[in-house]
Coordinates of C-alpha atoms and ligand atoms in Angstrom, one line a residue:
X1 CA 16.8 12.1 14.3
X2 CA 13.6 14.3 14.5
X3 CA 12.6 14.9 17.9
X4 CA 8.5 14.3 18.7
X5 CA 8.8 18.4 18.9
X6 CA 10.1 19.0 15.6
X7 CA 7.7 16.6 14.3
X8 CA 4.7 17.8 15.8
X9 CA 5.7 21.6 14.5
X10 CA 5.6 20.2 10.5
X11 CA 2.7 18.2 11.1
X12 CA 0.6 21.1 12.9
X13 CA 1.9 24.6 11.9
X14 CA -0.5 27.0 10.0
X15 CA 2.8 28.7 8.4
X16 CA 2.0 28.1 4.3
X17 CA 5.9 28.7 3.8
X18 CA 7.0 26.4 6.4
X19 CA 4.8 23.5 5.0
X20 CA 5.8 24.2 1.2
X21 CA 9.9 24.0 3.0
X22 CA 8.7 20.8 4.4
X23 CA 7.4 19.2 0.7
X24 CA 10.6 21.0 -0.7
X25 CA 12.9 19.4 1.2
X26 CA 11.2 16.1 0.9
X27 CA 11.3 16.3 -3.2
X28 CA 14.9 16.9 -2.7
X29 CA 15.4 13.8 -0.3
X30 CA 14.0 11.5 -2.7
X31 CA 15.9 12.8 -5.6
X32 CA 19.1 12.3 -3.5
X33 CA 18.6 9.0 -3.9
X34 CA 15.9 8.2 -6.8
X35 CA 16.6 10.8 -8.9
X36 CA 13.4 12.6 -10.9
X37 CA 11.6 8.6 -11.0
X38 CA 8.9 7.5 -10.2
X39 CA 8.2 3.6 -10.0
X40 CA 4.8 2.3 -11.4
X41 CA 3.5 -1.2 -10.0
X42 CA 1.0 -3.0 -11.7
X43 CA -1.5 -3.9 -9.3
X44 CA -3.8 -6.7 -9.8
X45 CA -6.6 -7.0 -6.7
X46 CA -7.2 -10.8 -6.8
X47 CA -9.8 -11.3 -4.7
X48 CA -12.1 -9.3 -2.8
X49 CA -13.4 -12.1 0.2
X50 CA -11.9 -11.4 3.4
X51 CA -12.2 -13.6 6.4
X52 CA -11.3 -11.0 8.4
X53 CA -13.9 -7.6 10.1
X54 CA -11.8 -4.6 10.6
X55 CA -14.1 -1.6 11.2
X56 CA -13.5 0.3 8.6
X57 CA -13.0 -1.3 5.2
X58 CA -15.6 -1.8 3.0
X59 CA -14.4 -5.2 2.3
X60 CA -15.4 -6.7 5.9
X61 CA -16.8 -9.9 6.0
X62 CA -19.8 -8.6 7.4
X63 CA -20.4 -6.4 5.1
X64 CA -23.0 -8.3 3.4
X65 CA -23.7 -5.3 0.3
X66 CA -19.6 -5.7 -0.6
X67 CA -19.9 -7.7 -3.9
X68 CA -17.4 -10.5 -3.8
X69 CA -15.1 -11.8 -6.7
X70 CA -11.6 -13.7 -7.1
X71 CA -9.7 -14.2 -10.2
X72 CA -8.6 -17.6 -11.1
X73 CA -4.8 -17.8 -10.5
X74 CA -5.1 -17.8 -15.2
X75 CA -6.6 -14.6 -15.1
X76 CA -4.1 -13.2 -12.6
X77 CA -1.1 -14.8 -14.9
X78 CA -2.7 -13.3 -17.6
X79 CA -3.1 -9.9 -15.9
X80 CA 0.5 -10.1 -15.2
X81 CA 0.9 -11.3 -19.1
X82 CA -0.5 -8.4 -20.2
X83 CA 1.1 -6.0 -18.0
X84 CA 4.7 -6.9 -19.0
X85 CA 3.7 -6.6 -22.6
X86 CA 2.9 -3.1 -21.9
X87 CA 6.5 -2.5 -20.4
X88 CA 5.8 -3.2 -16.6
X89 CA 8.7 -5.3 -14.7
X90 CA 7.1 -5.1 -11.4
X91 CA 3.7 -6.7 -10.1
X92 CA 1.7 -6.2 -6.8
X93 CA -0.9 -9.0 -6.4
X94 CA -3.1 -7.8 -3.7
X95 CA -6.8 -9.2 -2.0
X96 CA -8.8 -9.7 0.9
X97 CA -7.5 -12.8 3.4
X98 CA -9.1 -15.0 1.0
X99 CA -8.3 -19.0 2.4
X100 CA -9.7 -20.3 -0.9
X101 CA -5.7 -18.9 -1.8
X102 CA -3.8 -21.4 0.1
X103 CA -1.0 -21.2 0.8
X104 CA 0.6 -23.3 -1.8
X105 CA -1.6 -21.8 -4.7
X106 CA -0.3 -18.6 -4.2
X107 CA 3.2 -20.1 -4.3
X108 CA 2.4 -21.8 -7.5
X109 CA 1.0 -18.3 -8.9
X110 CA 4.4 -16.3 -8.0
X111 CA 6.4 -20.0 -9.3
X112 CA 4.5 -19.4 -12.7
X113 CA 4.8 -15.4 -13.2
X114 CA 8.8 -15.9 -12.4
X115 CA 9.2 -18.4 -14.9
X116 CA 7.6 -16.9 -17.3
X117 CA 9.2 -13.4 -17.0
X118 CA 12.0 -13.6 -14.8
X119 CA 13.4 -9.9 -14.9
X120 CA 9.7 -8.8 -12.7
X121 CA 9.9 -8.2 -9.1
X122 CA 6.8 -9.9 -7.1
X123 CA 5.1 -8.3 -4.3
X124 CA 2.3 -9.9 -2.3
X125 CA -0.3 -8.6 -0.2
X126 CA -2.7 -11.1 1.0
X127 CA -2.5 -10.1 5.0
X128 CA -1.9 -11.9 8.4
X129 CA -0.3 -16.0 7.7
X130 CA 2.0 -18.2 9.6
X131 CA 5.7 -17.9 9.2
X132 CA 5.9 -21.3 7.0
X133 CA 3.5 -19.2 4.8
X134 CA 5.5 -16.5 3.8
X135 CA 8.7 -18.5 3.9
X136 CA 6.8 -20.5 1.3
X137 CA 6.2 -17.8 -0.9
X138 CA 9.5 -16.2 -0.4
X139 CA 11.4 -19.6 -1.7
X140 CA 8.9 -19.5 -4.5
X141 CA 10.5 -15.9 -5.9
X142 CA 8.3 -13.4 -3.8
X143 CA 10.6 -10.1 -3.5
X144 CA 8.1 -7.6 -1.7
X145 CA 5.5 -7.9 0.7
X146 CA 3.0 -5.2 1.9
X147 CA 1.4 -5.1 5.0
X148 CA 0.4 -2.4 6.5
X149 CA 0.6 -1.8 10.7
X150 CA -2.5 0.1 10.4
X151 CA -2.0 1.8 13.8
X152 CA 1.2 1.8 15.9
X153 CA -0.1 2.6 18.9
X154 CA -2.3 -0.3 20.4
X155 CA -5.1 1.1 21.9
X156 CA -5.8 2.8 18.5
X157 CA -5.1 -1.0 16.9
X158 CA -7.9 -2.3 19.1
X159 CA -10.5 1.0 18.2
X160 CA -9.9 0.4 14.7
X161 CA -10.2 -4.2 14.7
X162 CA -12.0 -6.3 15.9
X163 CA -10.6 -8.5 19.2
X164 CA -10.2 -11.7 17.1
X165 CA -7.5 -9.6 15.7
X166 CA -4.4 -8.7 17.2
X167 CA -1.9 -6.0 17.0
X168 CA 0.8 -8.7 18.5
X169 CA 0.2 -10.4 15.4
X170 CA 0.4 -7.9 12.9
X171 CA 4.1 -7.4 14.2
X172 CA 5.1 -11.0 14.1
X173 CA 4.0 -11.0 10.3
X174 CA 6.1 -7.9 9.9
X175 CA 9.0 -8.9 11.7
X176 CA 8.5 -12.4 9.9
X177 CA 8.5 -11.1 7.1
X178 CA 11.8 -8.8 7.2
X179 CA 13.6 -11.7 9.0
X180 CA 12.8 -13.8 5.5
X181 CA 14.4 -11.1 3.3
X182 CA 11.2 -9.9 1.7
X183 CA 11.6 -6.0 0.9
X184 CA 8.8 -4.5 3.2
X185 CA 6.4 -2.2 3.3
X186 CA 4.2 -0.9 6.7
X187 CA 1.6 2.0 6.9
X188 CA -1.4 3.1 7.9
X189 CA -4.3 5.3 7.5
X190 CA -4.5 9.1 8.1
X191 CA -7.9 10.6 10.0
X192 CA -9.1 7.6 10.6
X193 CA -10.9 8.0 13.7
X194 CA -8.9 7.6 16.5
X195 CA -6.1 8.8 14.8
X196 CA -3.9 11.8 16.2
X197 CA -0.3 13.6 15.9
X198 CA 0.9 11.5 18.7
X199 CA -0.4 8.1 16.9
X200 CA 1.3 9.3 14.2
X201 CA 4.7 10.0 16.4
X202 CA 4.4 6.9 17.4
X203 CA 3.9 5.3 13.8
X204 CA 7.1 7.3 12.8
X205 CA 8.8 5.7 15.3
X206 CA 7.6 2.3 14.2
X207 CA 9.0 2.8 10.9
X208 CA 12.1 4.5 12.5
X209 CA 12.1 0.8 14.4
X210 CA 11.1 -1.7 11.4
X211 CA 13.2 0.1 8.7
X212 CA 11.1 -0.9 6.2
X213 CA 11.8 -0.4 2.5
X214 CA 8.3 1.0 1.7
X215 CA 5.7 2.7 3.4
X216 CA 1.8 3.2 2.6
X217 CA 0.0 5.8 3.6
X218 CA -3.4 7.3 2.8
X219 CA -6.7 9.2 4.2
X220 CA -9.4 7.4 5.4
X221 CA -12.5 7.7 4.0
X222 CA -15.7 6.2 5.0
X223 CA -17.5 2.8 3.1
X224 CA -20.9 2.0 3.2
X225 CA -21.6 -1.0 5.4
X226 CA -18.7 -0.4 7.9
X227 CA -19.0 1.1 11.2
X228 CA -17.2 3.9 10.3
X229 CA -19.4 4.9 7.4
X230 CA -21.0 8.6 9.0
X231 CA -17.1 9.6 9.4
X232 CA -15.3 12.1 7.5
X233 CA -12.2 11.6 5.2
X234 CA -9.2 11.9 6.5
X235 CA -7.4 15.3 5.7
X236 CA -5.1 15.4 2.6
X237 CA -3.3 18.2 4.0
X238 CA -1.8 16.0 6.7
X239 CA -1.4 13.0 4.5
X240 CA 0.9 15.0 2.3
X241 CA 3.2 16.1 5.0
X242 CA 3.2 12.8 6.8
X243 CA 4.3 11.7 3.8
X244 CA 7.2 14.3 3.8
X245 CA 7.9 13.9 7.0
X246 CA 8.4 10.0 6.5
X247 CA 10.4 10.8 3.2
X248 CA 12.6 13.2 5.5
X249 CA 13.4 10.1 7.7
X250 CA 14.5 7.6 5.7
X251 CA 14.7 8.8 1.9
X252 CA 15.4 5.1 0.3
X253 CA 12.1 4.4 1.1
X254 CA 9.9 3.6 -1.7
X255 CA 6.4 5.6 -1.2
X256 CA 3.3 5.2 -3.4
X257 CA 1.0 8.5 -3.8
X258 CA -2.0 6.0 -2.9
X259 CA -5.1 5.7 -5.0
X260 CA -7.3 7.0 -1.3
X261 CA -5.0 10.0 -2.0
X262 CA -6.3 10.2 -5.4
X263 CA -9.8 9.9 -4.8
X264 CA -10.0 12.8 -2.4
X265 CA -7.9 15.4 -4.5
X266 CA -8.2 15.4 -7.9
X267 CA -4.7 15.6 -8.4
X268 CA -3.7 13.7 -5.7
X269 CA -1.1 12.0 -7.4
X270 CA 0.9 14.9 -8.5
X271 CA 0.2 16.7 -4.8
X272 CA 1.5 13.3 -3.3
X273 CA 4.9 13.0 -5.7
X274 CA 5.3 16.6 -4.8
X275 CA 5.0 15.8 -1.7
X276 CA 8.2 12.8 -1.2
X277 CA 6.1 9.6 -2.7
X278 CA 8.0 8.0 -5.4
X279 CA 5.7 5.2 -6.4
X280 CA 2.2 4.9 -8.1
X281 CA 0.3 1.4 -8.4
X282 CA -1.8 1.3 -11.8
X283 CA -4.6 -0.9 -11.1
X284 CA -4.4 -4.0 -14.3
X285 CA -7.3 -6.0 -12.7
X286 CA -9.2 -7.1 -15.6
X287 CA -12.1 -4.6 -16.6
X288 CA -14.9 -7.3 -16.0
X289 CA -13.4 -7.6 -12.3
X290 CA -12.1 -3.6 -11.8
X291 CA -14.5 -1.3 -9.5
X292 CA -15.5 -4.3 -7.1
X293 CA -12.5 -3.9 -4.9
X294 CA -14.2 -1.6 -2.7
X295 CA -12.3 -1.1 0.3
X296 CA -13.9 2.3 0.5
X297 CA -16.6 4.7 -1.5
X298 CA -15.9 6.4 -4.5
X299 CA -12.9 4.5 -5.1
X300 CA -11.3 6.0 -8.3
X301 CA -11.5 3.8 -11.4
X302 CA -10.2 4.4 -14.4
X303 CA -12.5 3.1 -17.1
X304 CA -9.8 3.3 -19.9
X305 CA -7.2 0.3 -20.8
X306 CA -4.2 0.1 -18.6
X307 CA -1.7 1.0 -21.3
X308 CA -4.0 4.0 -22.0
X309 CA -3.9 5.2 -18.3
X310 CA -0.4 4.3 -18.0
X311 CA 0.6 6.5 -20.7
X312 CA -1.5 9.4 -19.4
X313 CA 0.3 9.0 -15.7
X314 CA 3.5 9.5 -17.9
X315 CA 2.6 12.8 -19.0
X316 CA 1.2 13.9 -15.6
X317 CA 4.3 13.2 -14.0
X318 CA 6.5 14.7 -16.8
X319 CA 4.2 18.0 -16.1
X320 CA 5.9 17.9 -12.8
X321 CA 9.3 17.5 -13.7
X322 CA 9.2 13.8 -12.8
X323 CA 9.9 10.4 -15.2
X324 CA 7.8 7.0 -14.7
X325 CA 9.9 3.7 -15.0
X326 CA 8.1 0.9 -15.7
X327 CA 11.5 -1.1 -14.2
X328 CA 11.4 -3.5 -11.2
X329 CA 12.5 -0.4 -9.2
X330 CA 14.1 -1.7 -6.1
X331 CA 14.7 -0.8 -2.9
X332 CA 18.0 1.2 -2.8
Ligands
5AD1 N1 -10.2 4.1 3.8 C1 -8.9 4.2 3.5 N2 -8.0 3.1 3.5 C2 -8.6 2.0 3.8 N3 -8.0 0.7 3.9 C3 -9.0 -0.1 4.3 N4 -10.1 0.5 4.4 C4 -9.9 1.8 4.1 C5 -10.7 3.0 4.1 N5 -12.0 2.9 4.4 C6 -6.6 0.5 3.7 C7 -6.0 -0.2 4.9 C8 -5.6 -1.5 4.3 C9 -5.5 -1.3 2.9 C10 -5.7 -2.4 2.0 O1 -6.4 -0.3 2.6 O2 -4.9 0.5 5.4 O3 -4.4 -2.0 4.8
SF4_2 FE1 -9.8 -7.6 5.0 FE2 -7.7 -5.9 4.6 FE3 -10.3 -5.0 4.5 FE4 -9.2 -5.8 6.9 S1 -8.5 -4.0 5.6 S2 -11.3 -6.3 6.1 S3 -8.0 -7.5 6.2 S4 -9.4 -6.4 3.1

């Protein structure tokens, strides 16, 4: 275990060569286990109304400028469709807390994308519900479940939500969710404001705590129509060696070099795999839908097809000595 002291030395030291050690031995970590691949997700953002306020994302239910959408549960089967024809076995549908998805049409959706390709591994990612929810959805097929904590320490929690919501919650769901055999994932945002080294100790030591089997992390960075919109993006710097710090801790976990990452560095993706993350999420939300999921500004899209952009991440990564699998990719 890495004491708080060790931990706040790689997150804050102005040595070059002891943060290039850090992403080193991070690299090496993940190879231990994953060898040189990375695991591609097809991501399909199925809705973009959220009931819920948090302060900072663009998609706020106050935010009355956020345009709204939400696939029909055909289009996401088609998404998905479309997605394994291209190669993919593994499928994140992701959205707002959107009731107009109840509970058992979300179920149905997972029911109809495992019978029709039953070799893909299913993640949801559709927030906060009651335990009989995601027991639902895990007896329908549902393998993964992302949630992030958003903030481990509470009083951050509270700067960052609203008081209708509630960091006791968030917990339940994840703890629900473990205890129901779904493969996990936590995380939270880096230079959101608020945010320090010892929130992030204390985030470490959440995921030390949960033992999750994935962990998203990514800057902030501000969206117009939040509260948080005169803020400055969070520093990619110490989103990298977060990220190597958290690969150093447990290195089965599965860690996607986010999209925020990429929007902020140019080649964020190849900084981030360098950096521990073993994971990237092509977005297959249908072009008439794609660029309206605006949790935050400037939100990278890529204009071109997904097999197009899935076969350019290939050669990115091969550039850096890694290999993308299109396989299910499980949690080691
Ligand atoms: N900047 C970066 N990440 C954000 N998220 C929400 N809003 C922002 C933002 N402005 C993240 C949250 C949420 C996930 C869907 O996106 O961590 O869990
Ligand atoms: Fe809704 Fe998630 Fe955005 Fe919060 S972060 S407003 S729950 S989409």
């Amino acid at each position: 275990m890495m004491t708080d002291g060790e931990i706040t030395e790689l997150l804050t030291t102005e040595d070059v060569s002891e943060v290039e050690e850090l992403h080193g031995r991070a690299r090496m970590a993940a190879e231990s286990v994953y060898g040189d691949r990375v695991f591609a997700r097809g991501l399909v953002e199925i809705s973009s109304y959220c009931r819920n306020n948090c302060y900072y994302c663009g998609l706020r239910r106050d935010n009355l400028k956020a345009e709204r959408y939400r696939l029909s549960p055909d289009a996401i089967l088609k998404a998905c469709d479309d997605g394994y024809e291209m190669g993919l076995r593994s499928f994140v549908l992701q959205g707002g807390e959107d009731m107009w998805f109840t509970d058992e049409r979300i179920a149905e959706i997972v029911r109809e994308v495992k019978e029709r390709h039953e070799d893909v591994a299913v993640t949801l990612s559709v927030g906060e519900r009651e335990e009989k929810s995601y027991r639902l959805w895990r007896e329908a097929g549902t393998d993964r479940y992302l949630l992030r904590h958003e903030a481990a320490d509470k009083c951050l929690y509270e700067t960052l939500h609203p008081k209708e919501m509630s960091y006791d919650n968030r917990l339940r769901c994840l703890r629900d969710l473990q205890r129901l055999g779904y493969q996990t994932g936590c995380g939270f945002m880096v230079g959101a404001p608020g945010c320090s080294v010892e929130g992030y100790l204390k985030d470490i030591r959440l995921i030390e705590e949960l033992r999750p089997a994935m962990v998203g992390i990514g800057p902030f960075i501000p969206a117009a129509g939040t509260l948080f919109d005169k803020y400055s993006h969070g520093s990619a710097e110490m989103t990298l060696r977060l990220l190597s710090v958290i690969r150093l801790i447990d290195p089965h976990l599965l860690m996607p070099a986010t999209t925020a990452l990429g929007t902020i560095l140019e080649d964020g993706m190849e900084r981030g795999v360098m950096a521990g993350a073993n994971v990237i999420m092509p977005n297959i939300t249908p072009m008439t839908e794609r660029g309206k999921y605006t949790i935050y500004d400037n939100k990278k899209v890529t204009g071109s097809d997904a097999a197009e952009s899935l076969e350019l991440t290939g050669k990115r990564l091969k550039t850096i000595g890694k290999r993308l699998t299109l396989a299910r990719g499980d949690w080691k």
